[in-house]
Amino acid sequence: MRNLIFPTLAAMRMLMAQAAPPTEWIDPDTGHRVIRLSREPGTASLYFHQNAYSADGKKLVVTNPHGIATINLATREIDQVVEGRVNILVTGHKTGRIYYTKEGAIFAADLDTHATREIAKIPVQAGRGGAFAVNADETMLVGIAADPDGKTAPRTAPRGGQGGRLEANWASGTPKMLYTIDIKTGAFRKIYTENDWTNHLQMSPTDPSLIMFCHEGPWHYNDRVWTIRTDGTGLRLMHERTMNMEIAGHEFFSADGKTVWYDLQTPRSTVFWVAGVDLATGHRTWYHLERNEWSVHYNVSADGKLFAGDGGGPSSVAAQSPDGQTLNPPGNGQWIYLFRPAMVKGSSFRDKKDLIDIGYFKSERLVNLARHNYSLEPNVTFSPDMKWVVFRSNMLGPTHVFAVEIAKP
């Protein structure tokens, strides 16, 4: 029998330490401190417009292979709140409970005690698919589903488009409906139907009766961003396209609920903006940014003074020409960005009859994502104290949740 060589305990620990990704470091390209908040591979933060923070701002909600967990932002303690496979909705702005769907029902769990209760059954009329959101005072659920009473009105898919499957789904013309569920009584009410591909459902963080949704599909064929009231009234388009190949989307509310922000390109892959509409007045503000600063998603701090972006991969819109051809060099930037908005004094232009205030972003790179695979969207959010930008990434291999400090050490 040949001799077998077993590694010593010290050698095994060294190998394990080498295999484990670091928990904290200074990004050598930016000088900013980055920490790995999660410990288990496969842990991810939520989608960029889903509220992921507890009501007191101390905990971050994440998903992991076991279900739903929280990470204490001060101590980094991880607490498993919900076990099992679930679909996350949002963390309530009022109570801080996490809302999720499981086995045909919607539940809410307390982030501290883990006490869980069923909120409502998903209505039979809504099937088992679709999206959900919770309103600001947590009295109502809003859902999107196929409308069982609607009639299909197929579109003619435009020729020469770049959307592939996206265009095919858009052209199907499946009837959709928006509906509400009263959390106290469980009462179901259909509030709006259409033959567009209704998607990207959100509720205002401050106005319990304001819904935002989108018309999904090839963005350059759609007026995408819409709001409506929970009683089905007040349907309102947030941005109307005015030129060929113009796109607007990945919309989100400001923290105070007063502004809708979105990615705007005039036209696609050419001129890049983060644009906002004041919901009370309709006044618009556009901030210009460079091609390599374009990001899959943007977000804004609670005080509205800072924006963040998560960059774009080599197949992103910033790496393409307007007709969908890959640029050489591509032009995309793979970074976590911080943006400080600045206005151009006396600068505005007229679109139709309204003046639009024009500004630009002063950008700062926070984290190098050159090793990140953008099949996973980083989905940046600001921590409640506005000191960190939180994101998910596979830049070290498996998916983890990270935070980068805005101030340099």
mmCIF file of C-alpha atoms in Angstrom:
data_model
loop_
_atom_site.group_PDB
_atom_site.id
_atom_site.type_symbol
_atom_site.label_atom_id
_atom_site.label_comp_id
_atom_site.label_asym_id
_atom_site.label_seq_id
_atom_site.Cartn_x
_atom_site.Cartn_y
_atom_site.Cartn_z
ATOM 1 C CA MET A 1 0.000 0.000 0.000
ATOM 2 C CA ARG A 2 1.430 3.340 -0.983
ATOM 3 C CA ASN A 3 1.869 5.995 1.663
ATOM 4 C CA LEU A 4 -0.914 8.557 1.995
ATOM 5 C CA ILE A 5 -0.076 12.143 2.929
ATOM 6 C CA PHE A 6 -2.721 13.948 4.962
ATOM 7 C CA PRO A 7 -2.576 17.765 5.285
ATOM 8 C CA THR A 8 -2.124 19.147 8.769
ATOM 9 C CA LEU A 9 -4.954 21.072 10.427
ATOM 10 C CA ALA A 10 -3.030 24.317 9.939
ATOM 11 C CA ALA A 11 -2.609 23.568 6.229
ATOM 12 C CA MET A 12 -6.321 22.795 5.862
ATOM 13 C CA ARG A 13 -7.233 26.077 7.533
ATOM 14 C CA MET A 14 -4.865 27.914 5.200
ATOM 15 C CA LEU A 15 -6.460 26.295 2.156
ATOM 16 C CA MET A 16 -9.945 27.173 3.410
ATOM 17 C CA ALA A 17 -8.880 30.770 4.053
ATOM 18 C CA GLN A 18 -7.481 31.005 0.541
ATOM 19 C CA ALA A 19 -10.734 29.656 -0.914
ATOM 20 C CA ALA A 20 -13.043 31.975 1.027
ATOM 21 C CA PRO A 21 -13.650 35.375 -0.569
ATOM 22 C CA PRO A 22 -12.464 38.367 1.458
ATOM 23 C CA THR A 23 -14.864 40.068 3.844
ATOM 24 C CA GLU A 24 -13.411 43.578 3.534
ATOM 25 C CA TRP A 25 -10.926 45.407 1.327
ATOM 26 C CA ILE A 26 -10.027 48.726 -0.263
ATOM 27 C CA ASP A 27 -10.748 48.715 -3.988
ATOM 28 C CA PRO A 28 -7.315 49.473 -5.501
ATOM 29 C CA ASP A 29 -8.873 51.243 -8.484
ATOM 30 C CA THR A 30 -11.178 53.562 -6.553
ATOM 31 C CA GLY A 31 -9.845 53.824 -2.988
ATOM 32 C CA HIS A 32 -13.263 53.002 -1.507
ATOM 33 C CA ARG A 33 -13.847 50.419 1.222
ATOM 34 C CA VAL A 34 -15.918 47.387 0.184
ATOM 35 C CA ILE A 35 -17.372 44.867 2.613
ATOM 36 C CA ARG A 36 -18.982 41.501 1.913
ATOM 37 C CA LEU A 37 -22.185 41.498 3.944
ATOM 38 C CA SER A 38 -23.226 37.908 3.195
ATOM 39 C CA ARG A 39 -21.426 34.765 4.272
ATOM 40 C CA GLU A 40 -23.242 32.078 2.304
ATOM 41 C CA PRO A 41 -22.777 31.787 -1.490
ATOM 42 C CA GLY A 42 -26.000 32.334 -3.370
ATOM 43 C CA THR A 43 -27.128 35.211 -1.160
ATOM 44 C CA ALA A 44 -28.602 38.158 -3.079
ATOM 45 C CA SER A 45 -30.058 41.573 -2.367
ATOM 46 C CA LEU A 46 -33.471 42.507 -3.754
ATOM 47 C CA TYR A 47 -34.426 44.140 -7.049
ATOM 48 C CA PHE A 48 -33.493 47.820 -7.158
ATOM 49 C CA HIS A 49 -36.979 49.274 -6.570
ATOM 50 C CA GLN A 50 -38.065 46.766 -3.883
ATOM 51 C CA ASN A 51 -37.750 48.264 -0.400
ATOM 52 C CA ALA A 52 -35.263 45.970 1.343
ATOM 53 C CA TYR A 53 -34.687 47.751 4.645
ATOM 54 C CA SER A 54 -36.380 47.369 8.019
ATOM 55 C CA ALA A 55 -38.503 50.256 9.263
ATOM 56 C CA ASP A 56 -35.760 51.335 11.690
ATOM 57 C CA GLY A 57 -33.115 51.169 8.949
ATOM 58 C CA LYS A 58 -30.947 48.698 10.856
ATOM 59 C CA LYS A 59 -31.487 45.542 8.795
ATOM 60 C CA LEU A 60 -31.181 44.591 5.137
ATOM 61 C CA VAL A 61 -33.448 41.884 3.730
ATOM 62 C CA VAL A 62 -31.774 39.348 1.415
ATOM 63 C CA THR A 63 -32.576 36.020 -0.165
ATOM 64 C CA ASN A 64 -30.392 32.959 0.299
ATOM 65 C CA PRO A 65 -30.614 29.266 -0.605
ATOM 66 C CA HIS A 66 -32.805 28.678 2.479
ATOM 67 C CA GLY A 67 -35.353 31.476 2.041
ATOM 68 C CA ILE A 68 -35.319 35.025 3.454
ATOM 69 C CA ALA A 69 -32.768 36.419 5.879
ATOM 70 C CA THR A 70 -31.724 39.767 7.322
ATOM 71 C CA ILE A 71 -28.267 41.247 7.715
ATOM 72 C CA ASN A 72 -27.689 43.702 10.560
ATOM 73 C CA LEU A 73 -25.896 46.601 8.880
ATOM 74 C CA ALA A 74 -23.986 47.518 12.053
ATOM 75 C CA THR A 75 -22.968 44.093 13.379
ATOM 76 C CA ARG A 76 -23.274 42.076 10.121
ATOM 77 C CA GLU A 77 -25.214 39.447 12.079
ATOM 78 C CA ILE A 78 -27.316 37.247 9.788
ATOM 79 C CA ASP A 79 -30.752 36.071 10.897
ATOM 80 C CA GLN A 80 -32.830 33.534 8.976
ATOM 81 C CA VAL A 81 -36.408 34.868 8.985
ATOM 82 C CA VAL A 82 -38.296 32.596 6.563
ATOM 83 C CA GLU A 83 -37.396 29.034 5.620
ATOM 84 C CA GLY A 84 -38.284 27.563 2.255
ATOM 85 C CA ARG A 85 -38.700 28.655 -1.329
ATOM 86 C CA VAL A 86 -40.681 31.895 -1.574
ATOM 87 C CA ASN A 87 -41.095 34.898 -3.861
ATOM 88 C CA ILE A 88 -40.242 38.239 -2.277
ATOM 89 C CA LEU A 89 -42.599 41.207 -2.631
ATOM 90 C CA VAL A 90 -41.330 44.093 -0.510
ATOM 91 C CA THR A 91 -40.516 45.202 3.018
ATOM 92 C CA GLY A 92 -43.406 47.268 4.355
ATOM 93 C CA HIS A 93 -42.697 50.969 4.845
ATOM 94 C CA LYS A 94 -44.995 51.166 7.885
ATOM 95 C CA THR A 95 -44.441 47.963 9.866
ATOM 96 C CA GLY A 96 -41.182 46.734 8.355
ATOM 97 C CA ARG A 97 -42.637 43.256 7.852
ATOM 98 C CA ILE A 98 -41.446 41.320 4.819
ATOM 99 C CA TYR A 99 -44.207 40.349 2.386
ATOM 100 C CA TYR A 100 -43.808 37.266 0.214
ATOM 101 C CA THR A 101 -45.807 34.680 -1.703
ATOM 102 C CA LYS A 102 -45.784 30.950 -1.113
ATOM 103 C CA GLU A 103 -48.074 28.116 -2.197
ATOM 104 C CA GLY A 104 -50.844 30.309 -3.566
ATOM 105 C CA ALA A 105 -50.982 32.819 -0.715
ATOM 106 C CA ILE A 106 -49.368 36.055 0.419
ATOM 107 C CA PHE A 107 -47.697 36.145 3.829
ATOM 108 C CA ALA A 108 -46.039 38.731 6.077
ATOM 109 C CA ALA A 109 -43.246 37.960 8.531
ATOM 110 C CA ASP A 110 -41.870 40.090 11.360
ATOM 111 C CA LEU A 111 -38.141 40.636 10.829
ATOM 112 C CA ASP A 112 -37.349 40.459 14.557
ATOM 113 C CA THR A 113 -39.701 37.846 16.009
ATOM 114 C CA HIS A 114 -40.188 35.860 12.777
ATOM 115 C CA ALA A 115 -43.903 35.701 13.563
ATOM 116 C CA THR A 116 -45.668 34.964 10.281
ATOM 117 C CA ARG A 117 -49.263 35.263 9.197
ATOM 118 C CA GLU A 118 -51.160 34.710 6.000
ATOM 119 C CA ILE A 119 -52.376 38.005 4.547
ATOM 120 C CA ALA A 120 -54.563 36.750 1.707
ATOM 121 C CA LYS A 121 -55.056 33.945 -0.748
ATOM 122 C CA ILE A 122 -54.061 34.777 -4.297
ATOM 123 C CA PRO A 123 -57.449 35.191 -5.986
ATOM 124 C CA VAL A 124 -58.643 32.472 -8.321
ATOM 125 C CA GLN A 125 -59.287 35.211 -10.899
ATOM 126 C CA ALA A 126 -55.565 36.015 -10.862
ATOM 127 C CA GLY A 127 -54.312 32.498 -11.437
ATOM 128 C CA ARG A 128 -50.979 31.715 -9.807
ATOM 129 C CA GLY A 129 -48.666 34.038 -11.743
ATOM 130 C CA GLY A 130 -48.187 37.760 -12.022
ATOM 131 C CA ALA A 131 -46.578 40.380 -9.818
ATOM 132 C CA PHE A 132 -47.567 41.965 -6.499
ATOM 133 C CA ALA A 133 -46.821 45.111 -4.516
ATOM 134 C CA VAL A 134 -47.833 46.472 -1.113
ATOM 135 C CA ASN A 135 -49.035 50.046 -0.654
ATOM 136 C CA ALA A 136 -47.434 52.606 1.647
ATOM 137 C CA ASP A 137 -49.719 52.107 4.670
ATOM 138 C CA GLU A 138 -49.899 48.323 4.183
ATOM 139 C CA THR A 139 -53.674 48.236 3.839
ATOM 140 C CA MET A 140 -53.753 46.975 0.264
ATOM 141 C CA LEU A 141 -52.036 44.573 -2.103
ATOM 142 C CA VAL A 142 -51.878 45.325 -5.813
ATOM 143 C CA GLY A 143 -51.374 42.628 -8.425
ATOM 144 C CA ILE A 144 -50.889 42.083 -12.153
ATOM 145 C CA ALA A 145 -52.255 38.978 -13.858
ATOM 146 C CA ALA A 146 -53.688 37.753 -17.113
ATOM 147 C CA ASP A 147 -57.282 38.940 -17.437
ATOM 148 C CA PRO A 148 -59.519 35.858 -17.717
ATOM 149 C CA ASP A 149 -62.301 38.001 -19.205
ATOM 150 C CA GLY A 150 -60.127 39.847 -21.715
ATOM 151 C CA LYS A 151 -59.775 39.275 -25.436
ATOM 152 C CA THR A 152 -56.423 38.780 -27.103
ATOM 153 C CA ALA A 153 -55.520 41.552 -29.537
ATOM 154 C CA PRO A 154 -52.223 40.516 -31.126
ATOM 155 C CA ARG A 155 -49.815 43.138 -32.392
ATOM 156 C CA THR A 156 -47.770 42.967 -35.559
ATOM 157 C CA ALA A 157 -44.173 42.526 -34.488
ATOM 158 C CA PRO A 158 -42.000 45.195 -36.160
ATOM 159 C CA ARG A 159 -39.401 43.934 -38.580
ATOM 160 C CA GLY A 160 -35.716 44.410 -38.024
ATOM 161 C CA GLY A 161 -36.019 44.836 -34.255
ATOM 162 C CA GLN A 162 -33.380 43.711 -31.779
ATOM 163 C CA GLY A 163 -35.626 42.309 -29.062
ATOM 164 C CA GLY A 164 -35.995 38.652 -30.115
ATOM 165 C CA ARG A 165 -38.132 36.877 -27.537
ATOM 166 C CA LEU A 166 -38.985 40.230 -25.972
ATOM 167 C CA GLU A 167 -40.656 41.385 -29.177
ATOM 168 C CA ALA A 168 -42.453 38.068 -29.597
ATOM 169 C CA ASN A 169 -43.964 38.340 -26.108
ATOM 170 C CA TRP A 170 -44.863 41.969 -26.674
ATOM 171 C CA ALA A 171 -46.588 41.141 -29.948
ATOM 172 C CA SER A 172 -48.786 38.463 -28.359
ATOM 173 C CA GLY A 173 -51.254 41.048 -27.031
ATOM 174 C CA THR A 174 -52.292 39.000 -23.988
ATOM 175 C CA PRO A 175 -54.996 40.827 -21.993
ATOM 176 C CA LYS A 176 -53.736 41.937 -18.576
ATOM 177 C CA MET A 177 -55.407 43.344 -15.505
ATOM 178 C CA LEU A 178 -54.450 45.342 -12.428
ATOM 179 C CA TYR A 179 -56.329 44.386 -9.279
ATOM 180 C CA THR A 180 -56.329 45.129 -5.562
ATOM 181 C CA ILE A 181 -56.780 42.990 -2.449
ATOM 182 C CA ASP A 182 -57.917 44.634 0.790
ATOM 183 C CA ILE A 183 -55.527 43.261 3.437
ATOM 184 C CA LYS A 184 -58.138 43.504 6.204
ATOM 185 C CA THR A 185 -61.083 41.924 4.389
ATOM 186 C CA GLY A 186 -59.439 40.015 1.541
ATOM 187 C CA ALA A 187 -61.800 41.677 -0.950
ATOM 188 C CA PHE A 188 -60.709 41.402 -4.593
ATOM 189 C CA ARG A 189 -61.300 44.208 -7.087
ATOM 190 C CA LYS A 190 -60.252 44.466 -10.731
ATOM 191 C CA ILE A 191 -59.326 48.105 -11.382
ATOM 192 C CA TYR A 192 -57.836 48.256 -14.886
ATOM 193 C CA THR A 193 -57.466 46.068 -17.985
ATOM 194 C CA GLU A 194 -55.427 46.446 -21.161
ATOM 195 C CA ASN A 195 -53.885 44.437 -23.978
ATOM 196 C CA ASP A 196 -50.369 45.676 -23.319
ATOM 197 C CA TRP A 197 -47.681 43.644 -21.587
ATOM 198 C CA THR A 198 -48.200 45.123 -18.103
ATOM 199 C CA ASN A 199 -45.168 44.756 -15.830
ATOM 200 C CA HIS A 200 -42.705 46.360 -13.354
ATOM 201 C CA LEU A 201 -45.356 46.956 -10.698
ATOM 202 C CA GLN A 202 -44.562 49.413 -7.891
ATOM 203 C CA MET A 203 -46.392 51.366 -5.198
ATOM 204 C CA SER A 204 -45.497 54.874 -4.068
ATOM 205 C CA PRO A 205 -43.488 54.782 -0.816
ATOM 206 C CA THR A 206 -45.630 57.595 0.613
ATOM 207 C CA ASP A 207 -48.970 57.725 -1.243
ATOM 208 C CA PRO A 208 -51.084 54.635 -0.414
ATOM 209 C CA SER A 209 -53.275 55.081 -3.493
ATOM 210 C CA LEU A 210 -50.635 55.555 -6.228
ATOM 211 C CA ILE A 211 -49.526 52.661 -8.456
ATOM 212 C CA MET A 212 -46.778 52.732 -11.071
ATOM 213 C CA PHE A 213 -46.451 50.132 -13.822
ATOM 214 C CA CYS A 214 -44.940 49.807 -17.279
ATOM 215 C CA HIS A 215 -45.785 48.664 -20.765
ATOM 216 C CA GLU A 216 -43.128 46.032 -21.276
ATOM 217 C CA GLY A 217 -41.659 45.075 -24.634
ATOM 218 C CA PRO A 218 -39.143 46.693 -27.002
ATOM 219 C CA TRP A 219 -38.637 50.053 -25.322
ATOM 220 C CA HIS A 220 -38.234 51.938 -28.613
ATOM 221 C CA TYR A 221 -41.812 50.956 -29.586
ATOM 222 C CA ASN A 222 -43.451 51.678 -26.215
ATOM 223 C CA ASP A 223 -44.468 54.624 -24.090
ATOM 224 C CA ARG A 224 -43.486 52.642 -21.046
ATOM 225 C CA VAL A 225 -43.967 54.462 -17.726
ATOM 226 C CA TRP A 226 -47.500 54.917 -16.298
ATOM 227 C CA THR A 227 -49.218 55.689 -13.007
ATOM 228 C CA ILE A 228 -52.800 55.000 -11.924
ATOM 229 C CA ARG A 229 -54.828 55.250 -8.729
ATOM 230 C CA THR A 230 -55.903 52.202 -6.735
ATOM 231 C CA ASP A 231 -59.540 52.938 -7.618
ATOM 232 C CA GLY A 232 -58.694 52.680 -11.334
ATOM 233 C CA THR A 233 -58.811 56.420 -12.046
ATOM 234 C CA GLY A 234 -56.106 58.886 -13.052
ATOM 235 C CA LEU A 235 -54.226 56.847 -15.664
ATOM 236 C CA ARG A 236 -51.214 59.020 -16.533
ATOM 237 C CA LEU A 237 -48.236 58.650 -18.879
ATOM 238 C CA MET A 238 -44.982 59.774 -17.271
ATOM 239 C CA HIS A 239 -42.902 60.158 -20.438
ATOM 240 C CA GLU A 240 -44.061 60.370 -24.047
ATOM 241 C CA ARG A 241 -41.472 59.576 -26.713
ATOM 242 C CA THR A 242 -40.867 62.331 -29.263
ATOM 243 C CA MET A 243 -38.299 60.829 -31.640
ATOM 244 C CA ASN A 244 -37.534 57.603 -33.460
ATOM 245 C CA MET A 245 -35.722 54.999 -31.302
ATOM 246 C CA GLU A 246 -36.149 57.008 -28.089
ATOM 247 C CA ILE A 247 -36.387 54.799 -24.996
ATOM 248 C CA ALA A 248 -37.372 55.383 -21.364
ATOM 249 C CA GLY A 249 -37.656 52.791 -18.608
ATOM 250 C CA HIS A 250 -36.428 51.113 -15.408
ATOM 251 C CA GLU A 251 -38.528 53.648 -13.575
ATOM 252 C CA PHE A 252 -38.559 54.127 -9.793
ATOM 253 C CA PHE A 253 -39.969 56.460 -7.137
ATOM 254 C CA SER A 254 -37.891 58.885 -5.102
ATOM 255 C CA ALA A 255 -37.867 58.096 -1.387
ATOM 256 C CA ASP A 256 -40.307 60.915 -0.643
ATOM 257 C CA GLY A 257 -42.648 59.726 -3.391
ATOM 258 C CA LYS A 258 -42.646 63.124 -5.100
ATOM 259 C CA THR A 259 -40.674 62.198 -8.242
ATOM 260 C CA VAL A 260 -40.587 59.361 -10.750
ATOM 261 C CA TRP A 261 -37.059 58.786 -12.104
ATOM 262 C CA TYR A 262 -36.119 56.688 -15.152
ATOM 263 C CA ASP A 263 -33.418 55.823 -17.664
ATOM 264 C CA LEU A 264 -33.854 57.957 -20.808
ATOM 265 C CA GLN A 265 -31.984 57.720 -24.119
ATOM 266 C CA THR A 266 -32.522 60.211 -26.971
ATOM 267 C CA PRO A 267 -32.230 58.162 -29.093
ATOM 268 C CA ARG A 268 -31.353 54.663 -27.940
ATOM 269 C CA SER A 269 -27.622 54.011 -27.421
ATOM 270 C CA THR A 270 -26.741 57.606 -28.316
ATOM 271 C CA VAL A 271 -27.498 60.266 -25.682
ATOM 272 C CA PHE A 272 -27.936 59.140 -22.075
ATOM 273 C CA TRP A 273 -29.939 60.739 -19.252
ATOM 274 C CA VAL A 274 -31.474 60.032 -15.869
ATOM 275 C CA ALA A 275 -34.789 61.871 -16.108
ATOM 276 C CA GLY A 276 -37.375 62.789 -13.508
ATOM 277 C CA VAL A 277 -40.992 63.945 -13.435
ATOM 278 C CA ASP A 278 -42.407 65.886 -10.498
ATOM 279 C CA LEU A 279 -45.708 64.135 -9.806
ATOM 280 C CA ALA A 280 -47.429 67.236 -8.427
ATOM 281 C CA THR A 281 -46.468 69.723 -11.149
ATOM 282 C CA GLY A 282 -45.391 67.571 -14.111
ATOM 283 C CA HIS A 283 -42.123 69.529 -14.280
ATOM 284 C CA ARG A 284 -39.227 67.548 -15.728
ATOM 285 C CA THR A 285 -35.500 67.456 -14.941
ATOM 286 C CA TRP A 286 -32.948 65.605 -17.034
ATOM 287 C CA TYR A 287 -29.398 64.798 -15.889
ATOM 288 C CA HIS A 288 -26.937 63.916 -18.638
ATOM 289 C CA LEU A 289 -24.304 61.218 -18.185
ATOM 290 C CA GLU A 290 -21.577 59.784 -20.391
ATOM 291 C CA ARG A 291 -21.926 56.539 -22.316
ATOM 292 C CA ASN A 292 -19.538 54.611 -20.077
ATOM 293 C CA GLU A 293 -21.506 55.766 -17.006
ATOM 294 C CA TRP A 294 -24.793 54.290 -18.236
ATOM 295 C CA SER A 295 -26.113 51.721 -15.783
ATOM 296 C CA VAL A 296 -28.582 48.847 -15.882
ATOM 297 C CA HIS A 297 -30.336 50.415 -12.898
ATOM 298 C CA TYR A 298 -30.084 53.671 -11.007
ATOM 299 C CA ASN A 299 -31.201 54.684 -7.547
ATOM 300 C CA VAL A 300 -31.416 57.827 -5.438
ATOM 301 C CA SER A 301 -30.554 58.525 -1.802
ATOM 302 C CA ALA A 302 -33.249 59.266 0.754
ATOM 303 C CA ASP A 303 -32.472 62.992 0.705
ATOM 304 C CA GLY A 304 -32.413 63.119 -3.114
ATOM 305 C CA LYS A 305 -28.876 64.537 -3.224
ATOM 306 C CA LEU A 306 -27.018 61.498 -4.550
ATOM 307 C CA PHE A 307 -27.641 58.918 -7.261
ATOM 308 C CA ALA A 308 -25.978 55.556 -7.857
ATOM 309 C CA GLY A 309 -25.641 53.272 -10.862
ATOM 310 C CA ASP A 310 -24.439 49.708 -11.386
ATOM 311 C CA GLY A 311 -22.744 50.007 -14.796
ATOM 312 C CA GLY A 312 -23.349 47.765 -17.774
ATOM 313 C CA GLY A 313 -21.919 44.597 -19.276
ATOM 314 C CA PRO A 314 -20.367 44.094 -22.722
ATOM 315 C CA SER A 315 -23.761 43.328 -24.294
ATOM 316 C CA SER A 316 -25.525 46.318 -22.734
ATOM 317 C CA VAL A 317 -27.197 49.150 -24.602
ATOM 318 C CA ALA A 318 -24.162 51.371 -23.937
ATOM 319 C CA ALA A 319 -21.957 48.927 -25.810
ATOM 320 C CA GLN A 320 -24.124 49.058 -28.941
ATOM 321 C CA SER A 321 -24.957 51.418 -31.752
ATOM 322 C CA PRO A 322 -28.596 52.511 -32.228
ATOM 323 C CA ASP A 323 -29.127 49.684 -34.736
ATOM 324 C CA GLY A 324 -27.907 47.074 -32.234
ATOM 325 C CA GLN A 325 -24.386 46.542 -33.587
ATOM 326 C CA THR A 326 -21.608 46.018 -31.025
ATOM 327 C CA LEU A 327 -19.298 49.015 -30.744
ATOM 328 C CA ASN A 328 -15.549 48.602 -30.938
ATOM 329 C CA PRO A 329 -14.443 49.664 -28.399
ATOM 330 C CA PRO A 330 -17.793 48.894 -26.711
ATOM 331 C CA GLY A 331 -18.054 52.000 -24.507
ATOM 332 C CA ASN A 332 -19.731 50.385 -21.489
ATOM 333 C CA GLY A 333 -18.372 50.894 -17.982
ATOM 334 C CA GLN A 334 -18.339 48.025 -15.464
ATOM 335 C CA TRP A 335 -18.344 49.933 -12.186
ATOM 336 C CA ILE A 336 -20.533 50.805 -9.248
ATOM 337 C CA TYR A 337 -20.961 54.553 -9.733
ATOM 338 C CA LEU A 338 -21.827 57.431 -7.433
ATOM 339 C CA PHE A 339 -23.409 60.459 -9.128
ATOM 340 C CA ARG A 340 -23.670 63.985 -7.759
ATOM 341 C CA PRO A 341 -26.277 65.919 -9.746
ATOM 342 C CA ALA A 342 -25.479 69.449 -10.917
ATOM 343 C CA MET A 343 -27.670 71.856 -12.833
ATOM 344 C CA VAL A 344 -26.494 73.862 -15.833
ATOM 345 C CA LYS A 345 -27.396 77.435 -14.944
ATOM 346 C CA GLY A 346 -29.957 78.912 -17.291
ATOM 347 C CA SER A 347 -30.050 75.744 -19.380
ATOM 348 C CA SER A 348 -33.357 74.265 -20.453
ATOM 349 C CA PHE A 349 -35.050 73.265 -23.665
ATOM 350 C CA ARG A 350 -38.585 72.923 -24.873
ATOM 351 C CA ASP A 351 -40.146 69.546 -25.592
ATOM 352 C CA LYS A 352 -43.633 70.210 -26.952
ATOM 353 C CA LYS A 353 -44.777 73.092 -24.716
ATOM 354 C CA ASP A 354 -42.922 72.330 -21.461
ATOM 355 C CA LEU A 355 -39.476 73.535 -20.450
ATOM 356 C CA ILE A 356 -37.149 70.817 -19.166
ATOM 357 C CA ASP A 357 -34.396 71.729 -16.695
ATOM 358 C CA ILE A 358 -31.046 70.311 -17.801
ATOM 359 C CA GLY A 359 -28.191 69.155 -15.609
ATOM 360 C CA TYR A 360 -25.482 66.540 -15.542
ATOM 361 C CA PHE A 361 -23.965 63.961 -13.220
ATOM 362 C CA LYS A 362 -20.535 64.383 -11.658
ATOM 363 C CA SER A 363 -19.501 60.743 -11.473
ATOM 364 C CA GLU A 364 -17.249 58.844 -9.111
ATOM 365 C CA ARG A 365 -16.283 55.194 -9.432
ATOM 366 C CA LEU A 366 -16.821 53.195 -6.264
ATOM 367 C CA VAL A 367 -16.149 49.531 -7.159
ATOM 368 C CA ASN A 368 -14.477 47.905 -10.147
ATOM 369 C CA LEU A 369 -16.866 45.307 -11.626
ATOM 370 C CA ALA A 370 -14.566 44.158 -14.430
ATOM 371 C CA ARG A 371 -14.894 40.577 -13.135
ATOM 372 C CA HIS A 372 -18.654 40.775 -12.675
ATOM 373 C CA ASN A 373 -20.885 38.784 -15.039
ATOM 374 C CA TYR A 374 -23.797 41.080 -15.877
ATOM 375 C CA SER A 375 -26.176 38.177 -16.377
ATOM 376 C CA LEU A 376 -26.651 38.992 -12.677
ATOM 377 C CA GLU A 377 -27.870 42.576 -12.273
ATOM 378 C CA PRO A 378 -26.116 44.344 -9.349
ATOM 379 C CA ASN A 379 -29.225 46.397 -8.419
ATOM 380 C CA VAL A 380 -27.788 49.259 -6.355
ATOM 381 C CA THR A 381 -29.573 50.760 -3.331
ATOM 382 C CA PHE A 382 -28.522 53.329 -0.734
ATOM 383 C CA SER A 383 -28.403 52.286 2.901
ATOM 384 C CA PRO A 384 -30.896 54.239 5.040
ATOM 385 C CA ASP A 385 -28.073 56.288 6.624
ATOM 386 C CA MET A 386 -26.864 57.160 3.079
ATOM 387 C CA LYS A 387 -23.302 56.117 3.928
ATOM 388 C CA TRP A 388 -23.177 52.951 1.814
ATOM 389 C CA VAL A 389 -24.245 51.696 -1.597
ATOM 390 C CA VAL A 390 -25.453 48.085 -1.365
ATOM 391 C CA PHE A 391 -25.358 45.712 -4.344
ATOM 392 C CA ARG A 392 -25.114 42.057 -5.308
ATOM 393 C CA SER A 393 -22.297 40.679 -7.412
ATOM 394 C CA ASN A 394 -20.510 37.554 -8.644
ATOM 395 C CA MET A 395 -17.207 39.403 -9.059
ATOM 396 C CA LEU A 396 -15.525 36.953 -6.653
ATOM 397 C CA GLY A 397 -17.233 33.868 -8.106
ATOM 398 C CA PRO A 398 -20.476 33.003 -6.305
ATOM 399 C CA THR A 399 -23.222 35.566 -5.771
ATOM 400 C CA HIS A 400 -22.849 37.630 -2.591
ATOM 401 C CA VAL A 401 -24.171 40.889 -1.165
ATOM 402 C CA PHE A 402 -21.702 43.756 -0.815
ATOM 403 C CA ALA A 403 -21.659 47.345 0.416
ATOM 404 C CA VAL A 404 -19.238 50.072 -0.597
ATOM 405 C CA GLU A 405 -18.614 53.071 1.610
ATOM 406 C CA ILE A 406 -19.359 56.386 -0.077
ATOM 407 C CA ALA A 407 -16.736 58.291 1.911
ATOM 408 C CA LYS A 408 -13.150 57.254 1.338
ATOM 409 C CA PRO A 409 -11.281 56.009 4.421
#
